[in-house]
mmCIF file of C-alpha atoms in Angstrom:
data_model
loop_
_atom_site.group_PDB
_atom_site.id
_atom_site.type_symbol
_atom_site.label_atom_id
_atom_site.label_comp_id
_atom_site.label_asym_id
_atom_site.label_seq_id
_atom_site.Cartn_x
_atom_site.Cartn_y
_atom_site.Cartn_z
ATOM 1 C CA MET A 1 86.220 22.412 95.672
ATOM 2 C CA PRO A 2 89.683 23.299 94.296
ATOM 3 C CA LEU A 3 92.472 20.738 94.440
ATOM 4 C CA GLY A 4 94.468 22.799 96.962
ATOM 5 C CA SER A 5 91.519 22.778 99.338
ATOM 6 C CA GLU A 6 91.192 18.995 99.078
ATOM 7 C CA ILE A 7 94.908 18.560 99.779
ATOM 8 C CA PHE A 8 94.639 20.863 102.798
ATOM 9 C CA TRP A 9 91.688 18.970 104.347
ATOM 10 C CA ALA A 10 93.325 15.615 103.597
ATOM 11 C CA SER A 11 96.411 16.853 105.456
ATOM 12 C CA ILE A 12 94.295 17.857 108.468
ATOM 13 C CA LEU A 13 92.704 14.406 108.336
ATOM 14 C CA PHE A 14 96.198 12.838 108.341
ATOM 15 C CA VAL A 15 97.016 14.802 111.506
ATOM 16 C CA LEU A 16 93.887 13.538 113.265
ATOM 17 C CA ILE A 17 94.355 9.926 112.131
ATOM 18 C CA GLY A 18 98.040 10.049 113.097
ATOM 19 C CA PHE A 19 97.120 11.346 116.557
ATOM 20 C CA CYS A 20 94.599 8.541 117.047
ATOM 21 C CA ILE A 21 97.077 5.889 115.902
ATOM 22 C CA HIS A 22 99.846 7.383 118.079
ATOM 23 C CA ARG A 23 97.590 7.207 121.154
ATOM 24 C CA MET A 24 97.342 3.412 120.820
ATOM 25 C CA GLY A 25 100.434 3.177 122.963
ATOM 26 C CA PRO A 26 103.500 0.989 122.783
ATOM 27 C CA ALA A 27 101.557 -2.255 123.153
ATOM 28 C CA PHE A 28 100.249 -1.904 119.609
ATOM 29 C CA GLU A 29 102.738 -2.084 116.742
ATOM 30 C CA ARG A 30 100.659 0.363 114.705
ATOM 31 C CA SER A 31 101.407 3.205 117.141
ATOM 32 C CA ARG A 32 104.850 3.747 115.618
ATOM 33 C CA PHE A 33 103.143 5.060 112.454
ATOM 34 C CA GLY A 34 101.239 7.762 114.337
ATOM 35 C CA MET A 35 103.939 10.404 114.690
ATOM 36 C CA PRO A 36 105.174 10.191 111.063
ATOM 37 C CA LEU A 37 101.572 10.397 109.865
ATOM 38 C CA MET A 38 100.958 13.476 112.035
ATOM 39 C CA MET A 39 104.138 15.118 110.739
ATOM 40 C CA LEU A 40 103.142 14.357 107.145
ATOM 41 C CA GLY A 41 99.763 15.956 107.759
ATOM 42 C CA LEU A 42 101.278 19.036 109.403
ATOM 43 C CA ILE A 43 103.769 19.538 106.603
ATOM 44 C CA GLY A 44 100.988 19.068 104.057
ATOM 45 C CA SER A 45 98.700 21.574 105.773
ATOM 46 C CA ILE A 46 101.432 24.190 106.141
ATOM 47 C CA SER A 47 102.811 23.798 102.630
ATOM 48 C CA ALA A 48 99.406 23.671 100.923
ATOM 49 C CA PRO A 49 99.105 25.904 97.850
ATOM 50 C CA GLU A 50 98.710 29.660 98.349
ATOM 51 C CA SER A 51 95.493 29.621 96.300
ATOM 52 C CA LEU A 52 93.410 28.257 99.166
ATOM 53 C CA PRO A 53 89.898 29.698 99.480
ATOM 54 C CA GLY A 54 88.761 31.784 102.487
ATOM 55 C CA ILE A 55 88.358 29.521 105.524
ATOM 56 C CA GLU A 56 91.197 27.175 104.558
ATOM 57 C CA ARG A 57 93.589 30.125 104.171
ATOM 58 C CA GLU A 58 92.555 31.443 107.602
ATOM 59 C CA LEU A 59 93.013 28.010 109.189
ATOM 60 C CA GLN A 60 96.428 27.624 107.550
ATOM 61 C CA GLY A 61 97.445 31.043 108.922
ATOM 62 C CA ALA A 62 96.227 30.057 112.386
ATOM 63 C CA ILE A 63 98.254 26.828 112.249
ATOM 64 C CA ILE A 64 101.389 28.730 111.233
ATOM 65 C CA ASP A 65 100.779 31.319 113.996
ATOM 66 C CA LEU A 66 100.292 28.492 116.491
ATOM 67 C CA PHE A 67 103.623 26.877 115.645
ATOM 68 C CA SER A 68 105.474 30.194 115.848
ATOM 69 C CA TRP A 69 105.090 30.157 119.639
ATOM 70 C CA LEU A 70 104.255 26.476 120.312
ATOM 71 C CA ILE A 71 107.651 25.188 119.142
ATOM 72 C CA PRO A 72 109.706 27.365 121.562
ATOM 73 C CA PHE A 73 107.208 26.612 124.327
ATOM 74 C CA SER A 74 107.521 22.849 123.756
ATOM 75 C CA ILE A 75 111.319 22.984 123.640
ATOM 76 C CA GLY A 76 111.366 25.009 126.861
ATOM 77 C CA THR A 77 108.960 22.658 128.591
ATOM 78 C CA PHE A 78 111.033 19.602 127.667
ATOM 79 C CA LEU A 79 114.226 21.326 128.875
ATOM 80 C CA VAL A 80 112.638 22.351 132.186
ATOM 81 C CA LEU A 81 111.153 18.901 132.811
ATOM 82 C CA ASP A 82 114.409 17.162 131.878
ATOM 83 C CA SER A 83 116.483 19.338 134.189
ATOM 84 C CA THR A 84 114.392 18.893 137.320
ATOM 85 C CA PRO A 85 115.920 16.940 140.219
ATOM 86 C CA ASN A 86 113.507 13.997 140.037
ATOM 87 C CA TYR A 87 115.993 11.352 138.961
ATOM 88 C CA ARG A 88 119.346 13.094 138.911
ATOM 89 C CA LYS A 89 121.135 16.265 139.898
ATOM 90 C CA THR A 90 119.527 19.550 138.830
ATOM 91 C CA ARG A 91 121.039 21.022 135.673
ATOM 92 C CA LYS A 92 120.749 24.758 136.266
ATOM 93 C CA LEU A 93 121.942 25.876 132.830
ATOM 94 C CA LYS A 94 119.418 23.641 131.091
ATOM 95 C CA LEU A 95 116.708 24.810 133.484
ATOM 96 C CA ILE A 96 117.470 28.486 132.806
ATOM 97 C CA LEU A 97 117.585 27.858 129.062
ATOM 98 C CA GLY A 98 114.211 26.117 129.254
ATOM 99 C CA TRP A 99 112.634 29.057 131.075
ATOM 100 C CA ILE A 100 114.119 31.417 128.483
ATOM 101 C CA PHE A 101 112.405 29.396 125.732
ATOM 102 C CA ILE A 102 109.107 29.435 127.648
ATOM 103 C CA SER A 103 109.358 33.202 128.249
ATOM 104 C CA SER A 104 110.158 33.865 124.602
ATOM 105 C CA SER A 105 107.139 31.808 123.538
ATOM 106 C CA TRP A 106 104.934 34.002 125.730
ATOM 107 C CA MET A 107 106.469 37.103 124.147
ATOM 108 C CA LEU A 108 105.679 35.646 120.709
ATOM 109 C CA PHE A 109 102.123 34.815 121.773
ATOM 110 C CA SER A 110 101.238 38.058 123.579
ATOM 111 C CA PRO A 111 100.782 40.212 120.424
ATOM 112 C CA ASN A 112 97.994 37.800 119.385
ATOM 113 C CA ILE A 113 95.970 38.585 122.521
ATOM 114 C CA ASP A 114 93.092 40.971 121.870
ATOM 115 C CA SER A 115 90.594 42.329 124.389
ATOM 116 C CA GLN A 116 88.128 39.476 123.852
ATOM 117 C CA MET A 117 90.830 36.831 124.391
ATOM 118 C CA ALA A 118 92.053 38.701 127.496
ATOM 119 C CA LYS A 119 88.506 38.569 128.900
ATOM 120 C CA GLU A 120 88.297 34.833 128.180
ATOM 121 C CA ILE A 121 91.686 34.204 129.794
ATOM 122 C CA THR A 122 90.615 36.191 132.878
ATOM 123 C CA HIS A 123 87.297 34.354 133.042
ATOM 124 C CA GLY A 124 89.026 30.980 132.707
ATOM 125 C CA SER A 125 91.529 31.898 135.431
ATOM 126 C CA LEU A 126 88.712 32.864 137.779
ATOM 127 C CA VAL A 127 86.901 29.590 137.051
ATOM 128 C CA LEU A 128 90.077 27.619 137.840
ATOM 129 C CA ALA A 129 90.545 29.607 141.061
ATOM 130 C CA GLY A 130 86.927 28.842 142.006
ATOM 131 C CA LEU A 131 87.400 25.144 141.331
ATOM 132 C CA PHE A 132 90.563 25.144 143.453
ATOM 133 C CA ILE A 133 88.880 26.987 146.326
ATOM 134 C CA GLY A 134 85.848 24.686 146.080
ATOM 135 C CA SER A 135 88.030 21.585 146.260
ATOM 136 C CA ILE A 136 89.715 22.695 149.512
ATOM 137 C CA PRO A 137 86.743 21.718 151.759
ATOM 138 C CA ILE A 138 86.382 18.400 149.946
ATOM 139 C CA LEU A 139 90.064 17.545 150.382
ATOM 140 C CA SER A 140 89.964 18.740 153.995
ATOM 141 C CA GLY A 141 87.011 16.437 154.664
ATOM 142 C CA ILE A 142 88.832 13.486 153.128
ATOM 143 C CA ILE A 143 91.975 14.150 155.185
ATOM 144 C CA ILE A 144 90.001 14.515 158.423
ATOM 145 C CA GLU A 145 87.986 11.336 157.719
ATOM 146 C CA GLU A 146 91.141 9.348 156.956
ATOM 147 C CA ARG A 147 92.819 10.476 160.192
ATOM 148 C CA ILE A 148 89.785 9.771 162.348
ATOM 149 C CA SER A 149 89.002 6.345 160.919
ATOM 150 C CA GLY A 150 92.570 5.027 161.097
ATOM 151 C CA ILE A 151 93.608 1.559 159.979
ATOM 152 C CA ARG A 152 91.207 -1.214 160.783
ATOM 153 C CA SER A 153 92.222 -4.788 161.453
ATOM 154 C CA GLU A 154 93.388 -7.013 158.614
ATOM 155 C CA SER A 155 90.825 -8.997 156.701
ATOM 156 C CA GLU A 156 90.367 -12.689 157.319
ATOM 157 C CA PRO A 157 92.353 -15.120 155.136
ATOM 158 C CA LEU A 158 90.536 -16.817 152.270
ATOM 159 C CA SER A 159 88.626 -19.976 153.047
ATOM 160 C CA LYS A 160 89.330 -23.190 151.098
ATOM 161 C CA GLU A 161 86.257 -22.603 148.891
ATOM 162 C CA GLU A 162 87.376 -19.033 148.112
ATOM 163 C CA GLU A 163 90.912 -20.231 147.313
ATOM 164 C CA GLU A 164 89.517 -22.824 144.886
ATOM 165 C CA LEU A 165 87.296 -20.183 143.255
ATOM 166 C CA VAL A 166 90.261 -17.818 142.758
ATOM 167 C CA LYS A 167 92.395 -20.653 141.315
ATOM 168 C CA THR A 168 89.592 -21.637 138.929
ATOM 169 C CA ILE A 169 89.181 -18.054 137.720
ATOM 170 C CA LEU A 170 92.938 -17.637 137.218
ATOM 171 C CA VAL A 171 93.228 -20.936 135.344
ATOM 172 C CA ARG A 172 90.385 -19.925 133.025
ATOM 173 C CA ARG A 173 91.845 -16.453 132.408
ATOM 174 C CA ILE A 174 95.558 -17.177 131.960
ATOM 175 C CA GLY A 175 95.653 -20.879 131.275
ATOM 176 C CA GLY A 176 96.936 -23.767 133.416
ATOM 177 C CA VAL A 177 98.894 -23.204 136.612
#
């Protein structure tokens, strides 16, 4: 295996390891190393030598093609989500700019769609529509059952034995009270 190929696969491995470390969440101090490790892997996989053999060269091209439309799509998505009126006043200019980024990403992606991919997209859309239509009776049944059953009376308070059991469990789990 040529050296360029080993560097390429090591870079892909860095991306995967970085993603796993990043998903640890803020409670773990190691999670702060995830994003830099992913970026290092992405840069390494994109800037790998041009002398890559067959499959690695194709994968590198696919990664570069992916980022050509994924970056504008991500920027647009962040702009649209940030400008929604959830927590503050709607920012219409930011919202419009976000939708422009999203639309441009679709224009960059659409030349990559061939007839086979169009069939798969159509098939996937029909499956999602079927799942949505199939979930309507289930949700309707849940709503009807919730309205019919109503709220029952409150539960009885804990007895002295149950209170002591809960205290004992809490003391064991979190230490003295």
